[in-house]
């Protein structure tokens, strides 16, 4: 490995000792430069100087060692570090050997060593005054590495270039534990260190005595060489070594090879890397959480950077991490089952420095996913539930506690576990560390991690969650267990995975796991983007009803439009139609806190009409009671026709833009909203009606029969129903459509993007998908100067919040339009364009699939409220709807990032985005 040597020797030292230690590293050097230290003497001194005698002996020893080596020498009267550094550079030395220096300052010796290693990036072999011949068998090398593995990268690089047939002993400070041994085993295997590795601790060593302690430990374990990589210490520690450990190095009994830094240090206190474990399967790329641990064990998330992965001694290449999440293409990992140890580094592939050990599991058995913060008894029960038949996999739900702390806790509570396989939920969900997600949904997030793995074909035996705050999460294909349920199960008898869909198409499989119904054909579906047309259509359907009208709504306004609908319902009841009406108690102001909605009171007084309130509130309601509302808007008539919509019952939702007279003094509530729904005939009508019946029964209503709905057309469709804190089906459906998009995504909504959806859209843009968003103004305005209509001033803050979540999408290359309507007859001419609120919830994927219903794109719809979403899988219908939307794009204002007004609001948007409470949604 080393071909050009510079040997620094003292006139009083024994050259054989130096040559013997150096020969272990160099079989036949091509050049040796001898740099001798000679004390000053008088020319009248009679005997020849000892230095010349030693120099002759060095010449003889080097000649016997390597007869063809080129020899040169220089003699100096004292150790001049700068001169030595220049000499090393001049002679092109790739190894500097410091023999025993009898009369030189120990601190000068250490300064020379650090100067060579830090400034010149040269390895330095230091041979102390007390160096003894190493034992011949077995040959051993000791490694001075940090407890977190720092330094192993430099060692691996050195060993790959210098074949030392030896056993390796890792010497670490602190307490050597079984866990340290496992960490070192994982890192060394990933870096290609094949020699046997033992771990030995140096307990209770202060900085002042650490060099002596390493020397004593190396001697005790029979090492003939101590490898000391500077990567294992921070700059401050190196400084302390020079101040306090100089004499110990001067007197060392085991030769020390000081390996230089693999890259320049950027901080007095080096930050070490910590990485979560991961899972890989066909079509599923492993995802990692990345953290930095710095001064005083502070934990931070790196914004971005390049990482390198090592396995089996080979670099698997570089990839980027952003926001503490790294995604490695599955193609980088060899096929096969089982667990593979990896090493991840922040530096380049030839010289890893900041290293982290982790494992990637390619499951051969079903998984048991376990919340890593379970209490001791249920945690042990969950681990035993996995037994030999399953892989226990732990998941960190929040990064408020570091990965290191989670691993230490798991090792402490489960000492028999060889390696606690620890995933990070945010890495898999890409939800920005759940900054906008309430803590009450930890169980749902864990279930969503399991869903993503299961959709990729990984068998899941059980998902063990914390005790739910309210409703227990559920999934049609996955089993969830609470701690008490886990404790009640027989120990050592794992549960078989539930049956999963046999659907081979990955897109369809993902939609099924997202909670969609199977795709059904035989439908006639028409989208209703025009408010007036939607109103007249539903009124005509009510007037044509013969048997039943079932209406479910979130908000019921007491206004003329509601009056027209309730009048039609009363007429239907008068001719014998059974009318059932469901309204959310809180947001319809009906049967909560003593309030009653006049429009619903009048409707309920009609014979043949039954009105029910969903989840009435009294007294001091809990947060869950306030947030877990039913947001669905459904209409079913005669079990044959249905409407799945985003429209509540009131004027803003069912009034056309050309049906109102607008002027500067119009109140903001007089401005119609853009909304959308879908009229549906075919088999899914029965699914919609069963959803109504389930909620009707919970509200105390009578049961009723639901006849089958026959086919009425040729269109294919699915329905997704989300029930509060019980699942996240509509969110997972939206994400599936975004993740599977190949060419174009169009979104219409004015609710603040959940960060997970924001990240999914940015990822879509980066893979080449065109993303277009049409949003509205929560506080309507008009004209080029954004003049607001009177009222609703607080809504400006909501507007800033919505726009703050669009900033990242626009910055990534997405196209955003602020909706604006051109002048209409009856509008004051000075208004020019009017920017209304957009209440529609639309998502169009690849001009093939349309998702429409009640589900917004915010945290409230994703987790708290019950929703309904219709997926129409018909390219002709999608293109027809897109033509209507593109007409709206043409009159709307496309956001320009460089626009003065948009830039002026950037800081305010950012502040609101950071400080808007996530509970508001």
XYZ file of N, CA and C in Angstrom, residues 118-278:
483
model
N -3.833 16.246 9.533
C -4.898 17.202 9.280
C -4.605 18.094 8.077
N -3.376 18.610 7.996
C -3.051 19.564 6.933
C -2.616 18.878 5.651
N -1.767 17.857 5.788
C -1.216 17.196 4.602
C -1.986 15.935 4.231
N -2.940 15.532 5.078
C -3.755 14.336 4.826
C -2.887 13.108 4.598
N -1.836 12.968 5.439
C -0.940 11.828 5.353
C -1.145 10.913 6.552
N -1.111 9.597 6.339
C -1.104 8.693 7.490
C 0.229 8.764 8.215
N 0.173 8.597 9.525
C 1.377 8.712 10.346
C 1.473 7.470 11.228
N 2.621 6.763 11.144
C 2.883 5.632 12.032
C 3.758 6.134 13.174
N 3.198 6.083 14.377
C 3.912 6.566 15.556
C 4.371 5.364 16.386
N 5.686 5.300 16.612
C 6.273 4.200 17.386
C 6.808 4.790 18.683
N 6.177 4.420 19.783
C 6.539 4.993 21.069
C 7.832 4.426 21.636
N 8.291 5.072 22.689
C 9.569 4.702 23.288
C 9.518 3.309 23.914
N 8.310 2.895 24.376
C 8.201 1.612 25.066
C 7.646 0.525 24.159
N 7.674 0.752 22.850
C 7.082 -0.206 21.922
C 7.762 -1.557 22.043
N 6.947 -2.607 22.141
C 7.471 -3.962 22.277
C 7.061 -4.777 21.069
N 7.758 -5.905 20.851
C 7.424 -6.779 19.732
C 6.048 -7.387 19.949
N 5.164 -7.353 18.949
C 3.809 -7.897 19.117
C 3.826 -9.417 19.133
N 2.797 -10.023 19.705
C 2.714 -11.484 19.668
C 2.577 -11.961 18.229
N 3.147 -13.102 17.933
C 3.138 -13.592 16.558
C 1.802 -14.214 16.180
N 1.082 -14.807 17.130
C -0.140 -15.514 16.802
C -1.150 -15.367 17.939
N -2.392 -15.009 17.707
C -2.892 -14.602 16.379
C -2.577 -13.138 16.135
N -2.317 -12.750 14.884
C -2.077 -11.324 14.613
C -3.344 -10.514 14.827
N -3.238 -9.442 15.550
C -4.406 -8.619 15.856
C -4.108 -7.153 15.584
N -5.163 -6.433 15.190
C -5.093 -4.988 15.027
C -6.220 -4.383 15.846
N -5.900 -3.384 16.635
C -6.913 -2.689 17.419
C -7.360 -1.443 16.662
N -8.658 -1.102 16.795
C -9.217 0.076 16.142
C -9.714 1.028 17.214
N -9.276 2.271 17.180
C -9.789 3.291 18.092
C -10.909 4.031 17.375
N -12.165 3.644 17.657
C -13.302 4.231 16.961
C -14.301 4.770 17.972
N -15.144 5.690 17.499
C -16.161 6.288 18.367
C -17.284 5.281 18.603
N -18.039 5.440 19.708
C -19.135 4.502 19.984
C -20.173 4.428 18.874
N -20.338 5.538 18.100
C -21.337 5.509 17.028
C -20.773 4.982 15.712
N -19.523 4.501 15.732
C -18.947 3.929 14.530
C -18.116 4.881 13.708
N -18.032 6.154 14.105
C -17.188 7.084 13.351
C -15.756 6.564 13.338
N -15.150 6.573 12.182
C -13.798 6.060 12.032
C -13.755 4.738 11.297
N -14.838 3.970 11.334
C -14.827 2.678 10.645
C -14.694 2.850 9.133
N -15.213 3.949 8.608
C -15.093 4.174 7.172
C -13.649 4.308 6.746
N -12.867 5.100 7.486
C -11.448 5.251 7.174
C -10.710 3.932 7.357
N -11.106 3.175 8.392
C -10.482 1.873 8.620
C -10.765 0.938 7.454
N -12.032 0.918 7.000
C -12.398 0.043 5.890
C -11.616 0.402 4.631
N -11.489 1.695 4.373
C -10.724 2.133 3.203
C -9.276 1.681 3.312
N -8.689 1.825 4.516
C -7.297 1.412 4.730
C -7.137 -0.094 4.546
N -8.040 -0.882 5.149
C -7.912 -2.333 5.080
C -8.129 -2.855 3.666
N -8.943 -2.125 2.867
C -9.156 -2.575 1.495
C -7.904 -2.417 0.642
N -6.963 -1.575 1.104
C -5.750 -1.308 0.326
C -4.519 -1.967 0.939
N -4.642 -2.412 2.160
C -3.479 -2.962 2.854
C -3.917 -4.266 3.513
N -3.514 -5.375 2.956
C -3.950 -6.673 3.460
C -3.214 -7.005 4.751
N -3.910 -6.925 5.844
C -3.356 -7.294 7.143
C -4.101 -8.536 7.637
N -3.512 -9.687 7.564
C -4.211 -10.897 8.040
C -4.316 -10.868 9.555
N -5.452 -10.431 10.026
C -5.540 -10.195 11.464
C -6.966 -10.281 11.947
N -7.104 -10.387 13.247
C -8.372 -10.150 13.908
C -8.434 -8.681 14.281
N -9.641 -8.134 14.295
C -9.822 -6.731 14.628
C -10.523 -6.617 15.968
N -10.049 -5.703 16.795
C -10.664 -5.419 18.082
C -11.015 -3.934 18.090
N -12.303 -3.620 18.219
C -12.746 -2.229 18.261
C -12.677 -1.729 19.698
N -11.913 -0.681 19.928
C -11.801 -0.069 21.242
C -12.643 1.197 21.253
N -13.610 1.278 22.159
C -14.492 2.435 22.224
C -14.502 2.989 23.627
N -14.833 4.273 23.721
C -15.025 4.868 25.041
C -16.430 4.551 25.526
N -16.669 4.695 26.792
C -17.969 4.367 27.350
C -18.076 2.877 27.587
N -19.291 2.427 27.803
C -19.534 1.039 28.148
C -19.753 0.217 26.888
N -18.930 -0.791 26.683
C -19.108 -1.684 25.542
C -20.276 -2.604 25.833
N -21.282 -2.547 25.012
C -22.485 -3.345 25.229
C -22.693 -4.270 24.049
N -23.640 -5.177 24.213
C -24.008 -6.052 23.115
C -24.519 -5.234 21.932
N -25.195 -4.096 22.253
C -25.716 -3.250 21.188
C -24.582 -2.629 20.378
N -23.502 -2.175 21.071
C -22.361 -1.629 20.344
C -21.772 -2.679 19.412
N -21.662 -3.900 19.925
C -21.109 -4.965 19.100
C -21.961 -5.175 17.856
N -23.297 -5.108 18.014
C -24.187 -5.285 16.858
C -24.035 -4.134 15.873
N -23.919 -2.924 16.402
C -23.731 -1.765 15.524
C -22.446 -1.894 14.723
N -21.354 -2.251 15.417
C -20.068 -2.386 14.734
C -20.096 -3.524 13.723
N -20.783 -4.604 14.070
C -20.884 -5.722 13.151
C -21.626 -5.308 11.884
N -22.718 -4.549 12.043
C -23.480 -4.097 10.882
C -22.649 -3.168 10.008
N -21.998 -2.191 10.643
C -21.211 -1.234 9.874
C -20.021 -1.901 9.194
N -19.301 -2.736 9.937
C -18.107 -3.344 9.360
C -18.468 -4.265 8.209
N -19.564 -5.025 8.353
C -19.977 -5.899 7.255
C -20.369 -5.109 6.021
N -21.112 -4.019 6.222
C -21.524 -3.190 5.089
C -20.331 -2.558 4.398
N -19.283 -2.237 5.171
C -18.094 -1.593 4.615
C -17.076 -2.597 4.081
N -17.368 -3.888 4.228
C -16.488 -4.899 3.661
C -15.356 -5.329 4.568
N -15.462 -5.036 5.856
C -14.435 -5.503 6.797
C -14.774 -6.944 7.156
N -13.977 -7.872 6.644
C -14.303 -9.290 6.799
C -13.650 -9.926 8.014
N -12.652 -9.252 8.604
C -11.966 -9.835 9.739
C -12.890 -9.929 10.948
N -12.595 -10.874 11.832
C -13.376 -11.011 13.056
C -13.293 -9.724 13.857
N -14.429 -9.236 14.329
C -14.464 -7.963 15.047
C -14.967 -8.176 16.467
N -14.136 -7.836 17.427
C -14.534 -7.840 18.831
C -14.704 -6.398 19.286
N -15.405 -6.190 20.359
C -15.596 -4.855 20.915
C -15.130 -4.867 22.360
N -14.301 -3.893 22.705
C -13.815 -3.777 24.078
C -13.953 -2.320 24.503
N -14.349 -2.117 25.751
C -14.646 -0.761 26.206
C -13.519 -0.186 27.040
N -13.507 1.134 27.070
C -12.618 1.898 27.946
C -13.540 2.680 28.866
N -13.783 2.180 30.031
C -14.777 2.745 30.927
C -14.133 3.787 31.831
N -14.811 4.922 31.975
C -14.386 5.948 32.930
C -13.139 6.687 32.541
N -12.829 6.769 31.264
C -11.604 7.453 30.833
C -11.890 8.909 30.520
N -11.225 9.805 31.232
C -11.335 11.233 30.929
C -10.448 11.545 29.746
N -10.640 12.748 29.208
C -9.859 13.129 28.025
C -8.370 13.084 28.305
N -7.973 13.447 29.509
C -6.556 13.513 29.824
C -5.868 12.178 29.795
N -6.569 11.087 30.107
C -5.929 9.789 30.144
C -6.336 8.868 29.025
N -7.040 9.395 28.023
C -7.613 8.518 27.011
C -6.551 7.876 26.153
N -5.502 8.592 25.776
C -4.452 8.007 24.950
C -3.786 6.841 25.673
N -3.501 7.001 26.966
C -2.921 5.914 27.745
C -3.880 4.729 27.805
N -5.174 5.010 27.952
C -6.155 3.935 28.054
C -6.228 3.138 26.758
N -6.192 3.807 25.619
C -6.202 3.092 24.351
C -4.952 2.237 24.198
N -3.799 2.771 24.582
C -2.558 2.026 24.482
C -2.604 0.786 25.372
N -3.107 0.970 26.610
C -3.189 -0.158 27.535
C -4.158 -1.217 27.020
N -5.307 -0.786 26.471
C -6.285 -1.741 25.958
C -5.738 -2.491 24.750
N -5.031 -1.791 23.856
C -4.445 -2.452 22.700
C -3.416 -3.490 23.125
N -2.594 -3.149 24.121
C -1.598 -4.098 24.627
C -2.275 -5.293 25.285
N -3.331 -5.013 26.037
C -4.042 -6.063 26.762
C -4.676 -7.083 25.820
N -5.161 -6.617 24.679
C -5.814 -7.545 23.755
C -4.839 -8.159 22.763
N -3.549 -7.905 22.936
C -2.542 -8.543 22.107
C -2.409 -7.968 20.721
N -2.710 -6.678 20.550
C -2.626 -6.052 19.232
C -1.195 -5.650 18.923
N -0.806 -5.849 17.668
C 0.497 -5.392 17.219
C 0.446 -4.031 16.567
N -0.774 -3.478 16.381
C -0.937 -2.174 15.759
C -2.261 -1.590 16.233
N -2.264 -0.282 16.471
C -3.491 0.427 16.822
C -3.810 1.407 15.698
N -4.944 1.185 15.014
C -5.388 2.116 13.979
C -6.211 3.207 14.639
N -5.814 4.457 14.429
C -6.505 5.585 15.053
C -6.955 6.553 13.961
N -8.181 6.407 13.453
C -8.674 7.338 12.420
C -9.097 8.662 13.038
N -8.640 9.760 12.451
C -9.053 11.068 12.960
C -10.540 11.318 12.748
N -11.187 10.547 11.862
C -12.637 10.675 11.704
C -13.373 10.343 12.992
N -12.725 9.594 13.879
C -13.391 9.171 15.110
C -13.458 10.268 16.149
N -12.757 11.386 15.919
C -12.751 12.459 16.914
C -13.097 13.774 16.252
N -13.722 14.648 17.004
C -13.974 16.006 16.540
C -12.720 16.838 16.715
N -12.704 18.027 16.122
C -11.524 18.880 16.208
C -11.190 19.249 17.639
N -12.217 19.488 18.458
C -11.961 19.829 19.847
C -11.278 18.671 20.562
N -11.710 17.436 20.276
C -11.077 16.278 20.892
C -9.636 16.133 20.415
N -9.386 16.422 19.146
C -8.027 16.351 18.635
C -7.130 17.363 19.334
N -7.684 18.557 19.586
C -6.927 19.571 20.307
C -6.592 19.097 21.725
N -7.587 18.491 22.391
C -7.366 17.991 23.749
C -6.346 16.853 23.761
N -6.356 16.038 22.692
C -5.369 14.977 22.581
C -3.962 15.564 22.553
N -3.828 16.653 21.793
C -2.517 17.282 21.716
C -2.065 17.886 23.031
N -3.005 18.376 23.821
C -2.657 19.028 25.084
C -2.405 18.016 26.188
N -3.299 17.012 26.284
C -3.266 16.107 27.433
C -2.690 14.723 27.134
N -2.652 14.314 25.854
C -2.232 12.951 25.565
C -0.857 12.834 24.948
N -0.108 13.932 24.920
C 1.172 13.927 24.223
C 2.163 12.942 24.832
N 2.321 12.952 26.156
C 3.315 12.079 26.787
C 2.931 10.619 26.615
N 1.616 10.317 26.652
C 1.183 8.934 26.461
C 1.562 8.432 25.072
N 1.468 9.301 24.069
C 1.868 8.903 22.726
C 3.382 8.728 22.630
N 4.110 9.553 23.349
C 5.566 9.450 23.351
C 6.025 8.129 23.969
N 5.274 7.677 24.974
C 5.657 6.473 25.698
C 4.889 5.232 25.254
N 4.135 5.304 24.174
C 3.228 4.222 23.774
C 3.970 2.903 23.586
N 3.280 1.822 23.982
C 3.862 0.476 23.870
C 3.405 -0.248 22.603
N 2.315 0.226 21.989
C 1.813 -0.366 20.740
C 1.909 0.684 19.642
N 2.529 0.369 18.503
C 2.592 1.351 17.414
C 1.191 1.822 17.015
N 1.080 3.112 16.703
C -0.200 3.727 16.348
C -0.117 4.235 14.916
N -1.079 3.798 14.091
C -1.176 4.338 12.741
C -2.313 5.347 12.735
N -1.956 6.622 12.635
C -2.940 7.699 12.628
C -3.420 7.900 11.191
N -4.694 7.606 10.940
C -5.270 7.748 9.601
C -5.845 9.145 9.450
N -5.572 9.825 8.358
C -6.031 11.215 8.204
C -7.530 11.280 7.986
N -8.050 12.486 8.146
C -9.459 12.734 7.869
C -9.765 12.401 6.417
N -10.949 11.807 6.214
C -11.349 11.502 4.847
C -11.923 12.712 4.134
N -12.285 13.759 4.882
C -12.679 15.025 4.275
C -12.472 16.118 5.312
N -12.405 17.345 4.833
C -12.131 18.451 5.744
C -13.267 18.630 6.734
N -12.911 18.930 7.963
C -13.921 19.205 8.982
C -14.480 20.603 8.772
N -15.784 20.742 8.983
C -16.424 22.048 8.814
C -16.875 22.633 10.132
N -16.682 21.914 11.217
C -17.192 22.383 12.489
C -16.295 21.898 13.604
N -16.200 22.710 14.669
C -15.470 22.253 15.841
C -16.118 21.013 16.429
N -17.421 20.919 16.336
C -18.156 19.784 16.879
C -18.803 19.036 15.715
N -18.213 17.927 15.307
C -18.743 17.168 14.181
C -20.114 16.595 14.503
N -21.005 16.679 13.515
C -22.327 16.086 13.668
C -22.303 14.666 13.109
N -22.812 13.738 13.891
C -22.853 12.367 13.402
C -24.222 12.084 12.787
N -24.248 11.048 11.997
C -25.420 10.697 11.223
C -26.172 9.565 11.919
N -27.499 9.638 11.907
C -28.349 8.550 12.399
C -29.435 8.325 11.353
N -29.682 7.057 11.022
C -30.609 6.723 9.946
C -31.537 5.615 10.426
N -32.812 5.700 10.040
C -33.762 4.634 10.363
C -33.494 3.424 9.486
N -34.085 2.303 9.848
C -34.057 1.116 8.991
C -35.128 1.258 7.911
N -35.219 0.245 7.032
C -36.184 0.360 5.945
C -36.639 -1.019 5.484
